[in-house]
Coordinates of C-alpha atoms in Angstrom, one line a residue:
Chain A
M1163 CA 13.8 21.1 -6.0
I1164 CA 13.8 22.5 -9.7
N1165 CA 16.6 20.4 -10.8
Q1166 CA 14.9 17.5 -10.2
I1167 CA 12.1 17.6 -12.7
P1168 CA 14.5 16.8 -16.2
V1169 CA 16.1 13.3 -13.8
N1170 CA 12.5 12.3 -13.5
L1171 CA 11.3 13.7 -16.9
F1172 CA 14.2 10.9 -17.9
R1173 CA 13.4 8.1 -15.9
F1174 CA 10.0 8.3 -16.5
L1175 CA 11.0 8.3 -20.4
L1176 CA 14.3 5.6 -19.7
L1177 CA 11.6 3.2 -17.8
L1178 CA 8.6 3.7 -20.0
L1179 CA 10.7 2.9 -22.7
A1180 CA 11.9 -0.2 -21.2
Q1181 CA 8.5 -1.3 -20.0
I1182 CA 7.0 -1.4 -23.5
L1183 CA 10.0 -2.2 -25.4
V1184 CA 11.6 -4.6 -23.4
F1185 CA 9.4 -6.3 -20.2
S1186 CA 6.0 -5.8 -22.0
N1187 CA 7.4 -7.5 -25.3
A1188 CA 9.0 -10.3 -23.8
N1189 CA 6.4 -12.9 -22.8
F1190 CA 8.3 -14.7 -20.1
T1191 CA 6.2 -17.2 -18.6
S1192 CA 2.3 -16.5 -18.4
F1193 CA 3.3 -16.4 -14.2
V1194 CA 5.1 -13.8 -14.6
N1195 CA 4.7 -10.5 -16.4
P1196 CA 7.6 -7.8 -14.2
Y1197 CA 6.8 -4.6 -14.1
V1198 CA 9.4 -2.1 -13.9
F1199 CA 7.7 1.6 -14.6
P1200 CA 6.4 2.0 -11.5
L1201 CA 9.4 2.5 -9.8
F1202 CA 9.4 5.9 -11.6
I1203 CA 7.0 6.7 -9.1
L1204 CA 8.5 5.4 -6.0
L1205 CA 11.5 7.4 -6.9
L1206 CA 10.2 10.8 -6.9
P1207 CA 11.6 12.8 -4.5
F1208 CA 10.4 12.6 -0.7
E1209 CA 8.8 16.1 -0.3
T1210 CA 6.7 16.0 -3.6
P1211 CA 2.9 16.2 -1.4
R1212 CA 0.7 13.6 -2.2
W1213 CA -2.0 15.2 -4.4
L1214 CA 1.0 15.7 -7.1
L1215 CA 1.9 11.9 -6.6
M1216 CA -1.3 10.9 -7.3
I1217 CA -1.8 13.3 -10.3
I1218 CA 1.9 12.3 -11.8
G1219 CA 0.6 8.9 -10.9
F1220 CA -2.4 9.1 -12.5
L1221 CA -1.0 10.9 -15.9
S1222 CA 1.9 8.3 -16.7
G1223 CA 0.4 5.4 -15.8
L1224 CA -2.3 7.0 -18.5
A1225 CA 0.6 7.2 -20.6
L1226 CA 1.9 3.2 -20.1
D1227 CA -1.6 2.4 -20.7
V1228 CA -1.5 4.0 -24.0
F1229 CA 1.1 2.2 -25.4
L1230 CA 0.2 -0.9 -23.7
G1231 CA -3.4 -0.8 -24.8
S1232 CA -4.7 -1.2 -21.4
T1233 CA -6.5 1.9 -21.0
G1234 CA -7.0 2.8 -17.3
M1235 CA -5.8 -0.5 -15.7
H1236 CA -1.9 1.0 -15.3
A1237 CA -3.9 4.7 -14.3
A1238 CA -5.6 3.3 -11.5
A1239 CA -2.7 0.8 -9.9
C1240 CA -0.2 3.6 -10.6
L1241 CA -2.6 6.2 -8.2
L1242 CA -3.1 3.6 -6.0
L1243 CA 0.6 3.7 -5.6
G1244 CA 1.6 7.6 -5.5
Y1245 CA -1.9 7.5 -3.0
L1246 CA -0.4 5.3 -0.4
R1247 CA 3.5 6.3 -1.1
P1248 CA 3.8 8.6 1.7
T1249 CA 2.4 5.7 4.8
L1250 CA 4.3 3.5 3.2
I1251 CA 7.5 5.5 3.8
N1252 CA 6.3 6.7 7.3
V1253 CA 6.2 3.2 7.7
I1254 CA 9.4 1.0 6.3
T1255 CA 11.9 4.4 7.4
P1256 CA 12.6 4.3 10.8
K1257 CA 12.1 7.5 13.4
G1258 CA 15.2 10.4 13.2
T1259 CA 16.3 8.8 10.0
E1260 CA 18.1 11.6 7.3
F1261 CA 16.2 12.3 3.8
E1262 CA 17.9 12.6 1.3
I1263 CA 15.9 15.0 -1.6
S1264 CA 14.7 11.2 -3.3
P1265 CA 15.2 7.8 -2.2
N1266 CA 18.3 5.8 -3.1
V1267 CA 19.7 2.7 -2.8
Y1268 CA 23.1 3.8 -1.7
G1269 CA 21.3 6.3 1.1
Q1270 CA 19.0 3.9 2.3
G1271 CA 20.6 1.2 1.5
I1272 CA 19.4 -2.5 0.1
G1273 CA 17.9 -3.8 2.8
W1274 CA 15.5 -1.0 2.8
F1275 CA 14.9 -0.7 -0.7
L1276 CA 13.9 -4.5 -1.3
V1277 CA 10.7 -4.0 2.0
Y1278 CA 9.9 -0.7 -0.3
L1279 CA 9.9 -1.8 -3.4
G1280 CA 8.6 -5.5 -2.4
I1281 CA 5.7 -4.2 -0.7
S1282 CA 5.1 -1.7 -3.3
M1283 CA 4.9 -3.9 -6.2
L1284 CA 2.9 -6.7 -4.1
I1285 CA 0.3 -3.9 -3.7
Y1286 CA 0.8 -2.6 -7.3
L1287 CA 0.5 -6.5 -8.3
S1288 CA -2.3 -7.0 -6.5
F1289 CA -4.1 -4.7 -7.9
Y1290 CA -3.3 -4.7 -11.7
F1291 CA -4.1 -8.5 -12.1
V1292 CA -7.2 -8.4 -9.9
V1293 CA -8.5 -5.5 -12.0
E1294 CA -7.2 -7.4 -15.4
A1295 CA -8.7 -10.9 -14.2
A1296 CA -11.7 -8.9 -12.9
T1297 CA -12.7 -12.3 -11.3
F1298 CA -11.7 -14.4 -8.1
L1299 CA -12.2 -17.5 -10.0
N1300 CA -8.6 -19.1 -10.4
F1301 CA -7.9 -17.5 -7.2
F1302 CA -4.5 -19.7 -6.8
L1303 CA -3.0 -18.8 -9.8
L1304 CA -3.7 -15.3 -9.3
F1305 CA -2.3 -15.4 -6.3
L1306 CA 0.8 -17.1 -7.9
K1307 CA 1.1 -14.9 -10.7
I1308 CA 1.1 -11.7 -7.8
I1309 CA 3.6 -13.6 -5.9
L1310 CA 6.2 -14.3 -8.7
S1311 CA 5.6 -11.2 -11.0
A1312 CA 6.3 -9.2 -8.1
A1313 CA 9.8 -10.8 -7.2
V1314 CA 11.1 -10.6 -10.5
S1315 CA 9.8 -7.2 -11.0
V1316 CA 11.7 -6.4 -7.7
S1317 CA 14.8 -8.0 -9.3
F1318 CA 15.0 -6.0 -12.1
M1319 CA 14.8 -2.5 -10.5
L1320 CA 17.6 -3.3 -8.1
I1321 CA 19.6 -4.0 -11.2
F1322 CA 17.7 -0.6 -12.6
L1323 CA 19.2 0.8 -9.4
Y1324 CA 22.6 0.1 -9.5
L1325 CA 23.1 0.8 -12.9
F1326 CA 21.4 4.3 -12.7
S1327 CA 22.2 5.7 -8.8
A1328 CA 24.6 8.3 -7.7
K1329 CA 27.6 6.5 -5.7
K1330 CA 27.6 8.5 -2.5
K1331 CA 26.8 11.9 -3.5
R1332 CA 25.2 12.4 -0.2
R1333 CA 22.6 15.8 -0.4
Y1334 CA 20.8 16.1 2.5
A1335 CA 17.6 17.4 2.3
Chain B
M964 CA -22.5 23.7 4.3
Y965 CA -19.8 25.0 6.1
N966 CA -18.7 22.1 7.7
L967 CA -19.7 20.1 4.8
F968 CA -17.3 22.1 3.1
R969 CA -14.7 21.7 5.6
F970 CA -14.6 17.9 5.9
L971 CA -14.1 18.0 1.8
V972 CA -10.8 20.3 2.7
R973 CA -9.9 18.3 5.4
Y974 CA -9.8 15.1 3.6
Y975 CA -9.6 16.3 0.1
L976 CA -6.6 14.3 -0.9
F977 CA -8.2 11.3 -0.2
F978 CA -11.9 12.5 -2.4
L979 CA -8.8 12.7 -5.0
F980 CA -7.8 9.5 -4.9
V981 CA -11.1 8.4 -5.1
L982 CA -11.9 10.9 -7.8
L983 CA -9.3 9.8 -9.9
E984 CA -9.6 6.2 -9.1
V985 CA -13.4 6.5 -10.2
F986 CA -12.4 8.6 -13.4
S987 CA -9.8 4.9 -13.9
F988 CA -12.8 2.3 -13.8
Y989 CA -14.8 4.2 -16.0
L990 CA -11.7 4.5 -18.3
I991 CA -11.2 0.8 -18.0
F992 CA -14.9 -0.4 -18.4
Q993 CA -15.8 1.8 -21.3
N994 CA -12.5 0.9 -23.5
N995 CA -11.8 -3.1 -22.6
K996 CA -14.3 -5.5 -23.6
Y997 CA -13.1 -8.6 -21.9
Q998 CA -12.9 -6.2 -18.3
Q999 CA -16.8 -5.7 -19.1
V1000 CA -18.4 -8.9 -20.0
A1001 CA -16.2 -10.3 -17.2
Y1002 CA -16.7 -7.5 -14.2
I1003 CA -20.4 -8.9 -15.1
N1004 CA -19.7 -12.5 -15.1
E1005 CA -18.6 -11.9 -12.0
A1006 CA -21.6 -9.6 -10.4
N1007 CA -23.6 -12.6 -11.5
R1008 CA -21.4 -15.2 -9.7
L1009 CA -21.8 -13.5 -6.6
S1010 CA -25.5 -13.0 -6.7
G1011 CA -26.3 -16.8 -7.5
R1012 CA -24.7 -17.7 -4.5
V1013 CA -26.0 -15.1 -2.7
Y1014 CA -29.6 -16.1 -3.7
S1015 CA -28.9 -20.0 -3.8
T1016 CA -27.3 -19.5 0.5
Y1017 CA -30.6 -17.8 0.9
T1018 CA -32.4 -20.6 -1.0
G1019 CA -30.3 -22.9 0.8
I1020 CA -31.1 -21.2 4.5
T1021 CA -34.8 -20.6 4.5
D1022 CA -35.8 -24.4 2.3
Y1023 CA -35.0 -25.9 6.2
F1024 CA -37.6 -24.0 7.1
Y1025 CA -40.2 -25.7 4.8
L1026 CA -38.2 -29.6 5.4
R1027 CA -41.2 -30.4 8.2
S1028 CA -43.8 -29.5 6.0
F1029 CA -42.7 -30.9 3.0
S1030 CA -41.4 -34.6 4.3
D1031 CA -45.0 -35.0 6.4
S1032 CA -46.7 -34.0 2.3
L1033 CA -44.0 -37.0 1.1
V1034 CA -45.0 -39.9 4.2
A1035 CA -49.2 -38.9 3.5
E1036 CA -48.0 -39.8 -0.2
N1037 CA -46.4 -42.8 0.5
A1038 CA -49.2 -43.9 2.7
R1039 CA -51.9 -43.2 -0.3
L1040 CA -49.0 -45.2 -2.9
H1041 CA -48.9 -47.9 -0.1
A1042 CA -52.7 -48.5 0.2
Q1043 CA -52.9 -48.5 -3.7
L1044 CA -49.9 -51.2 -4.3
S1045 CA -52.0 -54.9 -5.1
D1046 CA -50.5 -56.4 -2.2
S1047 CA -53.3 -54.2 -0.1
K1048 CA -56.0 -55.1 -1.6
Y1049 CA -58.3 -58.1 -1.7
Y1050 CA -59.7 -60.1 -5.0
T1051 CA -63.1 -59.6 -5.3
G1052 CA -63.8 -61.6 -8.5
I1053 CA -65.2 -65.0 -8.4
D1054 CA -63.4 -66.7 -11.7
S1055 CA -61.2 -69.2 -11.2
I1056 CA -58.8 -67.5 -14.0
R1057 CA -57.8 -64.2 -13.5
K1058 CA -58.5 -62.5 -16.1
N1059 CA -56.2 -59.1 -17.7
D1060 CA -58.7 -56.7 -16.8
T1061 CA -59.1 -56.6 -12.9
I1062 CA -60.3 -52.9 -13.1
G1063 CA -63.5 -53.0 -10.3
K1064 CA -62.1 -56.5 -8.8
Y1065 CA -59.9 -55.3 -6.0
I1066 CA -61.2 -53.9 -2.9
Q1067 CA -59.3 -51.8 -0.1
S1068 CA -58.2 -54.3 2.0
Y1069 CA -55.5 -52.7 4.0
E1070 CA -55.2 -48.6 5.4
Y1071 CA -52.1 -47.3 6.4
L1072 CA -52.1 -44.4 8.2
T1073 CA -48.7 -42.4 9.0
A1074 CA -46.7 -41.6 12.6
R1075 CA -43.9 -40.1 14.4
V1076 CA -41.9 -42.1 16.6
I1077 CA -41.9 -40.6 20.3
R1078 CA -40.0 -42.9 22.2
N1079 CA -37.8 -46.2 21.2
S1080 CA -35.5 -48.1 22.4
V1081 CA -33.5 -51.1 20.9
N1082 CA -30.8 -51.7 24.0
Q1083 CA -33.7 -54.0 26.2
A1084 CA -34.7 -57.6 26.5
S1085 CA -38.3 -56.2 26.0
N1086 CA -38.4 -53.0 23.3
F1087 CA -41.1 -51.0 23.1
I1088 CA -41.9 -48.1 20.5
Y1089 CA -44.3 -45.2 21.4
L1090 CA -45.9 -43.2 18.8
D1091 CA -48.2 -40.0 18.8
K1092 CA -51.1 -41.9 16.8
G1093 CA -54.0 -43.6 19.0
K1094 CA -57.4 -44.5 19.3
L1095 CA -58.8 -41.5 18.2
Q1096 CA -56.7 -42.0 14.8
G1097 CA -57.9 -45.2 14.7
I1098 CA -55.5 -47.5 15.8
H1099 CA -56.2 -50.5 17.9
K1100 CA -54.4 -53.0 19.7
Y1101 CA -53.0 -55.7 17.3
M1102 CA -52.6 -53.7 13.7
G1103 CA -48.8 -54.2 12.3
V1104 CA -46.4 -51.0 12.4
I1105 CA -43.8 -50.8 9.3
N1106 CA -41.9 -48.3 8.2
S1107 CA -40.1 -47.6 4.7
N1108 CA -37.3 -50.0 5.1
G1109 CA -39.3 -52.9 6.5
I1110 CA -41.4 -54.0 9.6
V1111 CA -41.2 -52.6 12.6
G1112 CA -43.6 -54.1 15.5
Q1113 CA -47.2 -55.1 15.8
V1114 CA -49.0 -52.1 18.5
A1115 CA -49.8 -53.4 21.8
N1116 CA -51.1 -50.8 24.1
V1117 CA -53.2 -47.7 23.1
T1118 CA -54.3 -45.0 24.8
D1119 CA -56.8 -42.2 23.2
H1120 CA -53.7 -39.9 21.6
Y1121 CA -50.7 -42.9 22.0
C1122 CA -49.9 -46.0 21.5
A1123 CA -47.4 -48.6 22.4
V1124 CA -46.0 -51.1 19.4
R1125 CA -44.2 -54.1 20.5
S1126 CA -40.6 -53.8 18.7
V1127 CA -39.6 -56.6 16.7
L1128 CA -36.9 -56.4 18.2
N1129 CA -38.8 -57.9 21.8
K1130 CA -38.4 -61.2 23.1
D1131 CA -42.6 -61.8 23.0
S1132 CA -42.8 -60.9 19.4
R1133 CA -43.2 -63.8 16.8
V1134 CA -43.5 -62.1 12.7
S1135 CA -44.3 -65.1 10.5
A1136 CA -41.7 -64.7 7.7
R1137 CA -40.8 -66.2 4.1
F1138 CA -38.5 -66.7 1.4
I1139 CA -38.8 -64.2 -1.6
K1140 CA -37.5 -66.9 -3.5
N1141 CA -39.2 -70.0 -2.9
Q1142 CA -41.8 -69.6 -0.6
F1143 CA -40.9 -71.7 2.0
S1144 CA -42.0 -69.6 5.4
G1145 CA -41.3 -69.6 9.5
D1146 CA -41.7 -67.6 12.1
L1147 CA -39.7 -64.5 12.4
H1148 CA -38.0 -64.1 16.4
W1149 CA -35.9 -61.6 18.1
D1150 CA -32.6 -63.5 20.2
G1151 CA -32.3 -60.6 22.3
I1152 CA -28.9 -59.6 21.9
N1153 CA -28.3 -57.8 18.7
S1154 CA -30.1 -55.1 17.2
T1155 CA -29.3 -55.3 13.8
T1156 CA -30.7 -59.7 13.6
A1157 CA -33.3 -61.7 14.2
S1158 CA -33.3 -65.8 13.9
M1159 CA -36.2 -67.4 12.1
D1160 CA -37.0 -70.7 13.1
N1161 CA -39.6 -73.7 11.3
V1162 CA -37.7 -73.5 8.2
P1163 CA -37.3 -77.3 7.1
K1164 CA -33.7 -78.4 6.5
H1165 CA -34.9 -79.1 3.0
A1166 CA -35.3 -75.8 2.3
P1167 CA -33.3 -74.3 0.1
V1168 CA -31.6 -71.3 2.0
K1169 CA -28.6 -69.1 1.0
I1170 CA -26.7 -66.3 2.2
G1171 CA -28.3 -63.1 1.0
D1172 CA -31.5 -64.3 0.6
T1173 CA -34.6 -61.9 1.0
V1174 CA -37.0 -62.9 3.9
V1175 CA -40.6 -60.7 3.8
T1176 CA -43.7 -61.1 5.4
S1177 CA -45.8 -64.2 4.7
G1178 CA -49.1 -62.2 5.1
F1179 CA -50.1 -65.3 7.0
S1180 CA -50.9 -63.4 9.8
E1181 CA -53.7 -60.0 10.0
L1182 CA -50.9 -58.4 11.3
F1183 CA -49.3 -57.6 8.0
P1184 CA -49.3 -57.4 3.9
R1185 CA -47.7 -60.3 1.8
N1186 CA -44.0 -59.4 0.5
I1187 CA -43.4 -56.6 3.1
M1188 CA -39.5 -56.5 3.7
V1189 CA -37.9 -58.0 7.0
G1190 CA -34.3 -58.4 6.1
T1191 CA -31.5 -60.7 4.0
V1192 CA -30.4 -63.9 5.3
K1193 CA -26.8 -63.4 7.5
K1194 CA -26.0 -67.0 8.2
V1195 CA -27.5 -70.4 8.0
K1196 CA -26.5 -73.3 10.0
M1197 CA -27.8 -77.2 10.1
E1198 CA -27.6 -78.7 13.3
P1199 CA -27.8 -83.1 12.6
D1200 CA -30.0 -82.9 16.1
K1201 CA -32.7 -80.6 15.1
D1202 CA -35.2 -80.8 12.7
F1203 CA -34.6 -77.1 11.0
L1204 CA -31.9 -74.3 9.7
D1205 CA -31.3 -72.4 12.4
I1206 CA -31.0 -68.6 10.2
T1207 CA -29.7 -65.2 11.4
V1208 CA -31.6 -62.3 9.6
S1209 CA -30.2 -59.6 9.2
L1210 CA -33.3 -57.1 9.6
A1211 CA -33.6 -54.3 6.9
T1212 CA -34.7 -52.4 9.4
N1213 CA -32.8 -50.0 11.0
F1214 CA -34.1 -49.8 14.5
S1215 CA -32.2 -47.1 16.1
S1216 CA -33.3 -44.5 13.6
L1217 CA -37.2 -44.8 13.4
D1218 CA -39.1 -41.7 12.7
Y1219 CA -41.8 -41.9 10.8
V1220 CA -43.9 -45.6 10.5
Y1221 CA -47.0 -46.4 9.2
V1222 CA -49.5 -48.4 11.0
I1223 CA -51.3 -50.6 9.0
N1224 CA -55.0 -51.9 9.8
N1225 CA -56.2 -54.9 8.7
I1226 CA -59.5 -53.7 7.0
H1227 CA -60.5 -57.7 7.0
R1228 CA -59.3 -58.6 10.6
N1229 CA -63.0 -59.0 12.4
E1230 CA -64.0 -61.4 9.7
T1231 CA -60.6 -63.6 9.9
Q1232 CA -60.8 -63.3 13.3
L1233 CA -64.5 -64.6 14.0
L1234 CA -63.7 -67.4 10.9
D1235 CA -60.5 -68.4 13.4
S1236 CA -62.7 -68.5 16.8
L1237 CA -65.9 -70.6 14.8
T1238 CA -63.3 -72.7 13.2
K1239 CA -62.2 -73.6 17.0
E1240 CA -65.5 -73.8 18.5
K1241 CA -65.7 -77.2 16.7

């Protein structure tokens, strides 16, 4: 558990920089705002207790907010993600699966990750974009924005996972 | 107290979550001007919708009294039309200043239809007013669109109106354009049309011409809407035109009607009988 801290700290910094310097700077279109930063919370070790997930989520979201000038919004969304993560993992993982220490694309497989990331990002972006817009007036446009952004975010996350995941180092928890 | 404490401990995760979310939203609304304004706008929009839905529902409960008062007002306004008045001036040239030269000649009583038919050869309409409300036999009945019929029978509280859609109905009508007049009667087939007889062949009648009451009978004042010309036929062996009039009144959806009281009816009837005795 202890050696997980530097790994996650490094991942946090990498994702934070990638988010603020690349993805939030790129201005794809007004409909596609990809967010890869939540991957940090999603890749925390399986055994992280829920209260710690929530606090890490809240604080890391706040850190992202500081750079993006959206005080509180990412904090609220990351907090929600941290709160729902254990429930989500329970729901989508078949009974009797052997867990590694952290979610790993080679361990759990691409299918599991697509579902995991897809549902997480839909929750995250729905919450974030609704709070950001603070209105349901252009409901259809908002819906389109959430779907497109989630799809693009998940694609980038998968690229990240394949770039930085350790291959076939099975360590059973 | 102990139970409360246990409750808090048991669900501490959820309370931590709510606490942190509340704090996040506090930060959002403290530091983001746009979200502040947009949230207030959204809240106002929601409350506005709730209130307008509420009034939309409650308005229905006042609809009856509202329409009753409107109908009463219509009756009052009808009575003020100059066609409902009788000119009392005796000068041969009508002066511009006519104040005080008119007295009331027609009164309008409002009534509601309680039974109606359009598909028989002799259609009668029953109204919810009768002798006690001042309704007598032979009064004319109109609604806001045009003529309806004439009162055929009266009881204390109700009356039966012989509809225009009745083979025994005869209404004196004329063209608003050229003053040629004729008799309107129903041919017993179509509830939206009636025939007009006794219009001479030389009358310039065209499709679409407006037909109104002539004011020759005691039933209706002048210029009450009857309908528009739908068909004109000229048959070589007849002296009169064959005219079909599409009626302005929709007889299948009658509700509020006005019963017309001709105040001078007795006088004209007396004159009639005196003239016929001779």
